[in-house]
Amino acid sequence: MKSLQEQDPELNKYLELETERQNLNFELIASENFASRATIEAMGSVLTNKYAEGYPGKRYYGGCEHVDKVENLARERAKKLFNADWVNVQPHSGASANAAIYLAYMKPGDTLLGLDLAHGGHLTHGSPVNFSGITYNAQFYGVEKKTGRIDLNIVREKAKEVQPRMISIGASAYTRDFDYEGFRDIANEVGAFLWMDMAHTAGLIAAKVLNDPLPYSDVVTTTTHKTLRGPRGGMILVGKDHENRLGVVAPKSGRVKNISEVLDSAIFPGTQGGPLMHVIAAKAVALGEALQPDFIQYQKQVKLNAKKMAESFIERGYSLVSGGTDNHLILVDLRNKGLNGKIAEEALDRAGITVNKNMVPFDTESPFVTSGIRIGTPALTTRGFKEEEFTEVVRLIDKVLQKPTDESNLADVKKSVQEMCKAFPLYNFTTV
Ligand SMILES: Cc1ncc(COP(=O)(O)O)c(C=O)c1O
């Protein structure tokens, strides 16, 4: 058989260009990271050939003896990492994991109470353009205007008013930790299920540098490719002693009996077909990495770097939503600098710095323009950047934003970005 390069040079060229882009740019998108060579190797393996509908020991296809072991390994590692009683490693993505949660816990028309997308929530938490907002009665809580933080009194009031069947926690652009115990109390008060989507913060939670949602949530979903640093994919987890707690809070529908069976069937056959066994293998690799002591060190550094970035931006006169960060990301409100997210994202991109424009709470700009940018530290921390380098990253961002249309300024910054990237090499391969 021919290699990719021999068989398809055109496609191979695009992969080489993307590898070069990743190697030579500052990757600051908060939801991205750099998977290890071993993880990428597992993803590019012959396991992509195997159909394995069902679950280990209960498949609809023959020849699953080896992939059963792979899936069990991924499950056991995930359980150990998150101290979970039960896990499903088959979701193709975060959105797929979330779709299964709705199928398991809600009937069409039931009420969900989630964090507003414009305040940092995710599309799958009830946005009107997503199946979750189309199928269910989505109600929202937001952050408090003055502090930029979630106020549980406001959440409680809203929960009492709308009587949700399920409350969701979790965000794509929220810079503070969550009070899971407080949310649990509210869920209990109104008889709602509590679902945490830890897609962004799973790695920090695994390393115990953020609060742990598993003891308080009925169910937890995650992606595997953000702070967790694995392959693109999702997981569903249930914490210890879950069945007992469920008995206390479950509305008397009788629908949810054995929650692990209900959740398994919500993935297959409920919302997915055959599992991506090559990706599940890669999840096993990444989860194995996350069980090593240096992963904890990495997550601590992710957090320290974000804190340093926040301080450096504030020193340079920038305004941050919530005034700082507890996690891996910061949200810069650019209004006091006379800029918007679109201008900033485009100028930074031209200088080799990748961020995304982002709405800030109570934004008056459209989602295509926005007043802010979201910046995350996981990817550059994987490269080895520490506080000193992140101080320099902020200096370079500031340099761009001071003269965003000055092409020679952008070229100067790009040169510095590439020099720093070369000093912290990333991938020396395109395919493995
Ligand atoms: C909180 C949250 N949930 C779910 C998702 C969806 O994950 P995916 O893109 O893998 O479908 C994201 C992705 O950004 C997210 O931030």
XYZ file of C-alpha atoms and ligand atoms in Angstrom:
448
model
C 0.000 0.000 0.000
C 1.177 3.526 -0.768
C 1.789 6.231 1.797
C -0.420 9.308 1.824
C 2.376 11.350 0.313
C 2.829 8.884 -2.580
C -0.869 8.368 -3.239
C -2.304 11.831 -2.722
C 0.326 14.577 -2.841
C -2.278 17.329 -3.107
C -4.013 16.367 0.141
C -0.673 15.665 1.779
C 0.446 19.206 0.972
C -2.535 20.611 2.873
C -1.642 18.482 5.901
C 1.927 19.753 5.734
C 0.709 23.335 5.597
C -1.578 22.809 8.588
C 1.249 21.179 10.551
C 3.405 24.193 9.776
C 0.608 26.546 10.860
C 0.276 24.723 14.178
C 4.047 24.698 14.644
C 4.599 28.380 13.869
C 1.558 30.178 15.351
C 0.468 31.066 18.847
C -2.532 28.800 19.357
C -4.704 30.572 21.902
C -8.154 29.215 21.117
C -9.382 28.110 24.536
C -11.014 24.918 23.242
C -7.943 23.652 21.410
C -4.878 21.700 22.444
C -2.101 19.595 20.943
C -2.631 15.843 21.240
C 0.434 13.674 21.774
C 2.091 11.702 19.014
C 0.873 8.463 20.631
C -2.716 9.737 20.659
C -2.488 10.737 17.009
C -0.947 7.375 16.171
C -3.873 5.502 17.746
C -6.312 7.707 15.833
C -4.601 6.913 12.542
C -4.735 3.158 13.158
C -6.472 0.171 11.534
C -9.193 0.402 14.176
C -10.950 2.817 11.844
C -11.944 -0.293 9.844
C -13.909 -1.992 12.599
C -17.661 -1.896 13.100
C -18.575 -2.518 16.732
C -22.190 -1.401 17.267
C -23.173 -2.142 20.835
C -20.935 -2.320 23.895
C -18.082 -4.621 25.032
C -19.415 -8.156 25.374
C -22.726 -7.188 23.667
C -21.877 -6.288 20.081
C -23.948 -6.629 16.930
C -20.842 -7.612 14.935
C -18.269 -10.392 15.091
C -14.532 -9.895 15.422
C -14.806 -7.480 18.339
C -12.543 -9.317 20.779
C -9.738 -6.769 20.496
C -11.794 -3.602 20.253
C -13.725 -4.755 23.335
C -10.434 -4.630 25.232
C -9.700 -1.180 23.817
C -13.078 0.197 24.881
C -12.836 -1.385 28.338
C -9.378 0.123 28.794
C -10.681 3.587 27.895
C -13.635 3.162 30.275
C -11.495 1.954 33.186
C -8.990 4.772 32.755
C -11.777 7.370 32.577
C -13.428 5.934 35.701
C -10.148 6.051 37.588
C -9.277 9.556 36.426
C -12.625 11.082 37.382
C -13.528 8.764 40.257
C -16.653 7.778 38.337
C -18.918 4.770 38.817
C -19.834 4.575 35.178
C -18.682 6.015 31.872
C -19.581 5.871 28.187
C -16.632 6.607 25.892
C -18.519 6.342 22.594
C -19.824 9.887 21.972
C -18.345 11.144 18.713
C -18.155 14.676 20.092
C -19.271 16.931 22.923
C -22.465 17.772 21.054
C -23.233 14.042 20.575
C -22.734 13.380 24.291
C -25.116 16.236 25.047
C -27.738 14.978 22.587
C -27.791 11.705 24.505
C -28.375 13.561 27.774
C -31.511 15.179 26.387
C -32.765 11.866 25.053
C -32.165 10.181 28.400
C -33.635 12.822 30.706
C -36.111 14.948 28.747
C -39.218 14.602 26.614
C -39.798 17.108 23.784
C -41.251 20.272 25.263
C -39.744 19.720 28.731
C -38.022 22.691 30.310
C -34.241 23.085 30.496
C -32.562 25.811 32.513
C -29.080 26.548 31.168
C -26.444 29.266 30.971
C -27.224 31.799 28.253
C -25.003 31.425 25.164
C -24.343 35.172 25.205
C -23.069 34.850 28.787
C -20.666 31.996 28.054
C -22.983 28.996 27.603
C -22.882 26.527 24.711
C -25.158 26.092 21.690
C -26.250 22.671 22.952
C -27.529 24.198 26.181
C -30.760 25.421 24.607
C -29.800 27.886 21.864
C -32.722 28.508 19.471
C -30.536 27.537 16.497
C -29.616 24.173 18.049
C -31.756 21.008 18.361
C -31.782 21.592 22.141
C -33.574 24.936 21.798
C -35.793 23.690 18.984
C -36.954 20.532 20.773
C -37.105 21.663 24.391
C -38.387 24.691 26.251
C -35.065 26.376 26.921
C -34.862 28.919 29.708
C -31.678 30.688 30.724
C -29.762 32.143 33.609
C -26.956 34.629 33.001
C -24.076 36.241 34.808
C -24.563 39.240 37.040
C -23.847 42.486 35.179
C -21.537 44.060 37.748
C -19.407 41.032 38.618
C -19.578 38.985 35.406
C -20.187 35.955 37.657
C -23.069 33.533 38.113
C -25.156 34.482 41.134
C -26.891 31.427 42.584
C -29.702 33.575 44.007
C -30.615 34.579 40.454
C -30.383 30.928 39.309
C -32.625 29.844 42.213
C -35.241 32.509 41.440
C -35.297 31.505 37.785
C -35.479 27.789 38.637
C -38.452 28.400 40.931
C -40.142 30.422 38.222
C -39.659 27.996 35.290
C -39.620 24.655 37.207
C -37.096 22.943 34.890
C -36.890 19.206 34.445
C -33.132 19.618 34.073
C -30.594 22.287 34.993
C -27.358 22.461 33.041
C -24.048 23.854 34.214
C -20.966 24.288 32.086
C -19.759 26.807 29.567
C -17.577 27.641 26.611
C -16.607 31.096 27.791
C -16.963 31.422 31.561
C -13.813 32.300 33.452
C -14.821 31.280 36.971
C -15.293 27.981 38.790
C -18.777 26.642 39.591
C -20.367 26.043 42.991
C -21.720 22.564 42.261
C -23.059 22.049 45.747
C -25.064 25.269 45.430
C -26.481 24.135 42.073
C -27.315 20.735 43.630
C -29.342 22.450 46.344
C -31.295 24.396 43.740
C -31.912 21.244 41.675
C -33.158 19.467 44.779
C -35.414 22.384 45.707
C -37.196 22.277 42.343
C -36.906 18.501 41.721
C -34.700 18.849 38.627
C -31.908 16.719 37.257
C -28.488 18.350 37.375
C -26.231 17.986 34.347
C -22.698 19.387 34.154
C -21.049 19.812 30.769
C -17.339 20.023 31.677
C -16.193 20.016 28.029
C -13.822 22.921 28.593
C -12.523 22.204 32.046
C -12.295 18.377 32.191
C -8.492 18.363 32.330
C -8.395 20.891 35.166
C -11.075 18.925 37.021
C -9.194 15.642 36.511
C -6.099 17.265 38.012
C -8.200 18.610 40.900
C -7.259 22.217 40.261
C -10.959 23.066 39.853
C -14.011 21.916 41.834
C -15.281 18.432 41.031
C -18.823 18.260 39.613
C -19.185 14.469 39.753
C -20.258 14.153 43.401
C -23.092 16.656 42.879
C -24.325 16.069 39.325
C -26.728 13.411 38.121
C -24.679 13.215 34.971
C -21.565 14.827 33.503
C -20.564 15.169 29.859
C -17.260 16.251 28.395
C -15.227 16.566 25.263
C -11.885 14.790 25.208
C -9.918 17.237 23.064
C -9.815 20.471 25.036
C -8.004 20.717 28.384
C -8.102 16.900 28.549
C -5.702 16.922 25.539
C -7.019 13.810 23.824
C -8.537 13.099 20.415
C -11.632 14.920 19.167
C -14.555 13.226 20.934
C -16.878 13.069 23.918
C -17.700 11.063 27.048
C -20.533 10.725 29.545
C -19.774 10.071 33.214
C -21.739 9.310 36.337
C -20.193 9.811 39.790
C -20.104 7.576 42.856
C -23.277 6.513 44.613
C -25.254 7.990 41.802
C -28.236 5.644 41.877
C -28.961 6.611 45.496
C -28.859 10.326 44.865
C -30.945 9.908 41.776
C -33.639 8.303 43.914
C -33.797 11.481 45.972
C -34.107 13.987 43.164
C -35.696 12.163 40.245
C -39.083 13.544 39.274
C -41.664 10.774 39.599
C -41.740 9.907 35.930
C -40.631 6.304 36.346
C -38.654 6.799 33.105
C -35.236 6.734 34.687
C -34.621 3.454 36.450
C -31.211 2.131 35.678
C -29.537 5.315 34.533
C -26.464 3.639 33.061
C -28.629 1.500 30.778
C -30.706 4.507 29.808
C -27.595 6.552 29.002
C -25.926 3.721 27.067
C -28.988 3.318 24.888
C -29.279 7.078 24.465
C -25.897 6.923 22.695
C -26.466 3.645 20.833
C -28.982 3.117 19.300
C -30.517 6.420 20.450
C -28.351 9.005 18.722
C -25.338 7.247 17.174
C -24.476 4.217 15.071
C -21.155 2.398 15.198
C -18.526 3.744 17.621
C -15.290 5.228 16.254
C -12.965 2.578 17.642
C -9.794 4.343 16.467
C -10.876 7.438 18.376
C -11.804 5.376 21.432
C -8.293 3.884 21.300
C -6.877 7.398 21.179
C -9.092 8.363 24.136
C -7.559 5.436 26.044
C -4.061 6.732 25.245
C -4.872 10.284 26.337
C -6.632 9.106 29.502
C -3.548 7.020 30.290
C -1.456 10.171 29.903
C -3.855 12.082 32.136
C -3.276 9.530 34.901
C 0.439 10.375 35.004
C 1.762 12.842 37.609
C 3.075 15.265 34.971
C -0.499 15.842 33.795
C -1.311 17.436 37.143
C 1.736 19.649 36.763
C 0.568 20.585 33.262
C -2.912 21.574 34.466
C -1.477 23.625 37.324
C 0.646 25.446 34.768
C -2.377 26.013 32.472
C -4.049 27.796 35.359
C -0.969 29.759 36.433
C -0.452 30.891 32.850
C -4.052 32.100 32.529
C -3.709 34.018 35.789
C -0.489 35.598 34.533
C -2.120 36.562 31.240
C -5.035 38.136 33.099
C -2.674 40.194 35.274
C -0.615 41.287 32.264
C -3.707 42.390 30.323
C -5.004 44.355 33.306
C -1.594 46.058 33.697
C -1.897 47.139 30.070
C -5.309 48.721 30.656
C -7.537 45.971 29.292
C -10.877 45.115 30.803
C -11.567 41.447 31.558
C -15.006 39.917 32.046
C -15.266 38.988 35.761
C -11.968 40.827 36.342
C -9.776 37.741 35.945
C -9.911 33.968 35.808
C -10.059 30.779 37.882
C -9.464 28.465 34.945
C -7.729 28.195 31.563
C -9.316 31.128 29.776
C -9.835 34.848 29.858
C -12.398 36.988 28.120
C -11.132 40.410 27.061
C -13.743 43.136 26.647
C -12.251 45.407 23.973
C -14.745 48.260 24.159
C -12.535 50.558 26.238
C -9.824 50.175 23.578
C -12.197 51.255 20.795
C -11.959 47.822 19.156
C -14.276 44.916 18.517
C -13.732 41.140 18.393
C -13.772 40.899 14.613
C -11.073 43.529 14.065
C -8.925 42.047 16.837
C -9.270 38.437 15.667
C -8.378 39.339 12.085
C -5.385 41.514 12.988
C -4.021 38.920 15.429
C -4.466 36.207 12.806
C -2.327 38.163 10.369
C 0.380 38.348 13.039
C 0.338 34.569 13.642
C -1.729 34.734 16.839
C -4.904 32.639 16.783
C -7.783 33.640 19.071
C -11.529 33.807 18.546
C -13.873 36.742 18.709
C -16.428 36.236 21.445
C -19.543 37.908 22.773
C -19.137 39.469 26.199
C -22.125 39.403 28.586
C -24.710 42.078 27.670
C -22.928 42.595 24.344
C -24.504 45.075 21.959
C -22.541 43.824 18.941
C -23.731 40.918 16.774
C -22.146 37.443 17.122
C -20.325 38.138 13.827
C -18.625 41.226 15.247
C -18.667 40.859 19.086
C -17.008 43.122 21.656
C -14.497 40.619 22.953
C -11.911 37.957 22.333
C -11.570 34.663 24.180
C -8.038 33.520 24.954
C -6.997 30.174 26.426
C -3.685 28.802 27.650
C -3.964 24.977 27.220
C -2.272 24.649 23.810
C 0.720 26.925 24.379
C 1.196 25.403 27.837
C 1.493 21.999 26.122
C 4.318 23.541 24.065
C 6.109 24.424 27.287
C 5.225 28.114 27.694
C 5.286 29.297 31.303
C 4.477 32.639 32.970
C 7.457 34.435 31.421
C 6.475 33.412 27.895
C 2.813 34.284 28.500
C 3.812 37.770 29.642
C 5.547 38.134 26.283
C 2.465 36.710 24.484
C 0.360 39.477 26.061
C 2.929 42.098 25.077
C 2.750 40.915 21.467
C -1.072 40.838 21.472
C -1.083 44.376 22.838
C 1.379 45.451 20.145
C -0.991 44.154 17.465
C -4.062 45.728 19.037
C -2.394 49.130 19.337
C -1.988 49.304 15.547
C -4.219 46.583 14.095
C -4.099 47.909 10.537
C -0.365 48.645 10.382
C 1.005 45.815 8.224
C 4.654 46.369 9.202
C 3.671 46.221 12.884
C 1.884 42.915 12.215
C 4.878 41.565 10.299
C 7.204 42.494 13.193
C 4.996 40.639 15.661
C 4.758 37.629 13.363
C 8.538 37.395 13.295
C 8.686 37.374 17.113
C 5.880 34.787 17.266
C 7.739 32.457 14.911
C 11.013 32.844 16.811
C 9.314 31.913 20.080
C 7.540 28.969 18.450
C 10.839 27.667 17.086
C 12.299 27.826 20.589
C 9.454 25.544 21.771
C 9.191 22.933 19.012
C 5.934 21.001 18.665
C 5.387 18.407 15.918
C 8.243 17.015 13.814
C 5.827 14.854 11.801
C 2.758 15.416 9.630
C 1.332 11.896 9.739
C 2.525 8.964 11.834
C -19.314 23.501 26.902
C -19.246 22.789 25.586
N -20.040 21.734 25.389
C -20.035 21.061 24.223
C -19.211 21.423 23.195
C -19.302 20.693 21.892
O -18.230 19.900 21.625
P -17.965 19.370 20.136
O -17.456 20.526 19.363
O -16.991 18.251 20.338
O -19.282 18.875 19.626
C -18.330 22.496 23.372
C -17.427 22.885 22.260
O -16.880 23.907 22.165
C -18.358 23.202 24.594
O -17.583 24.264 24.796
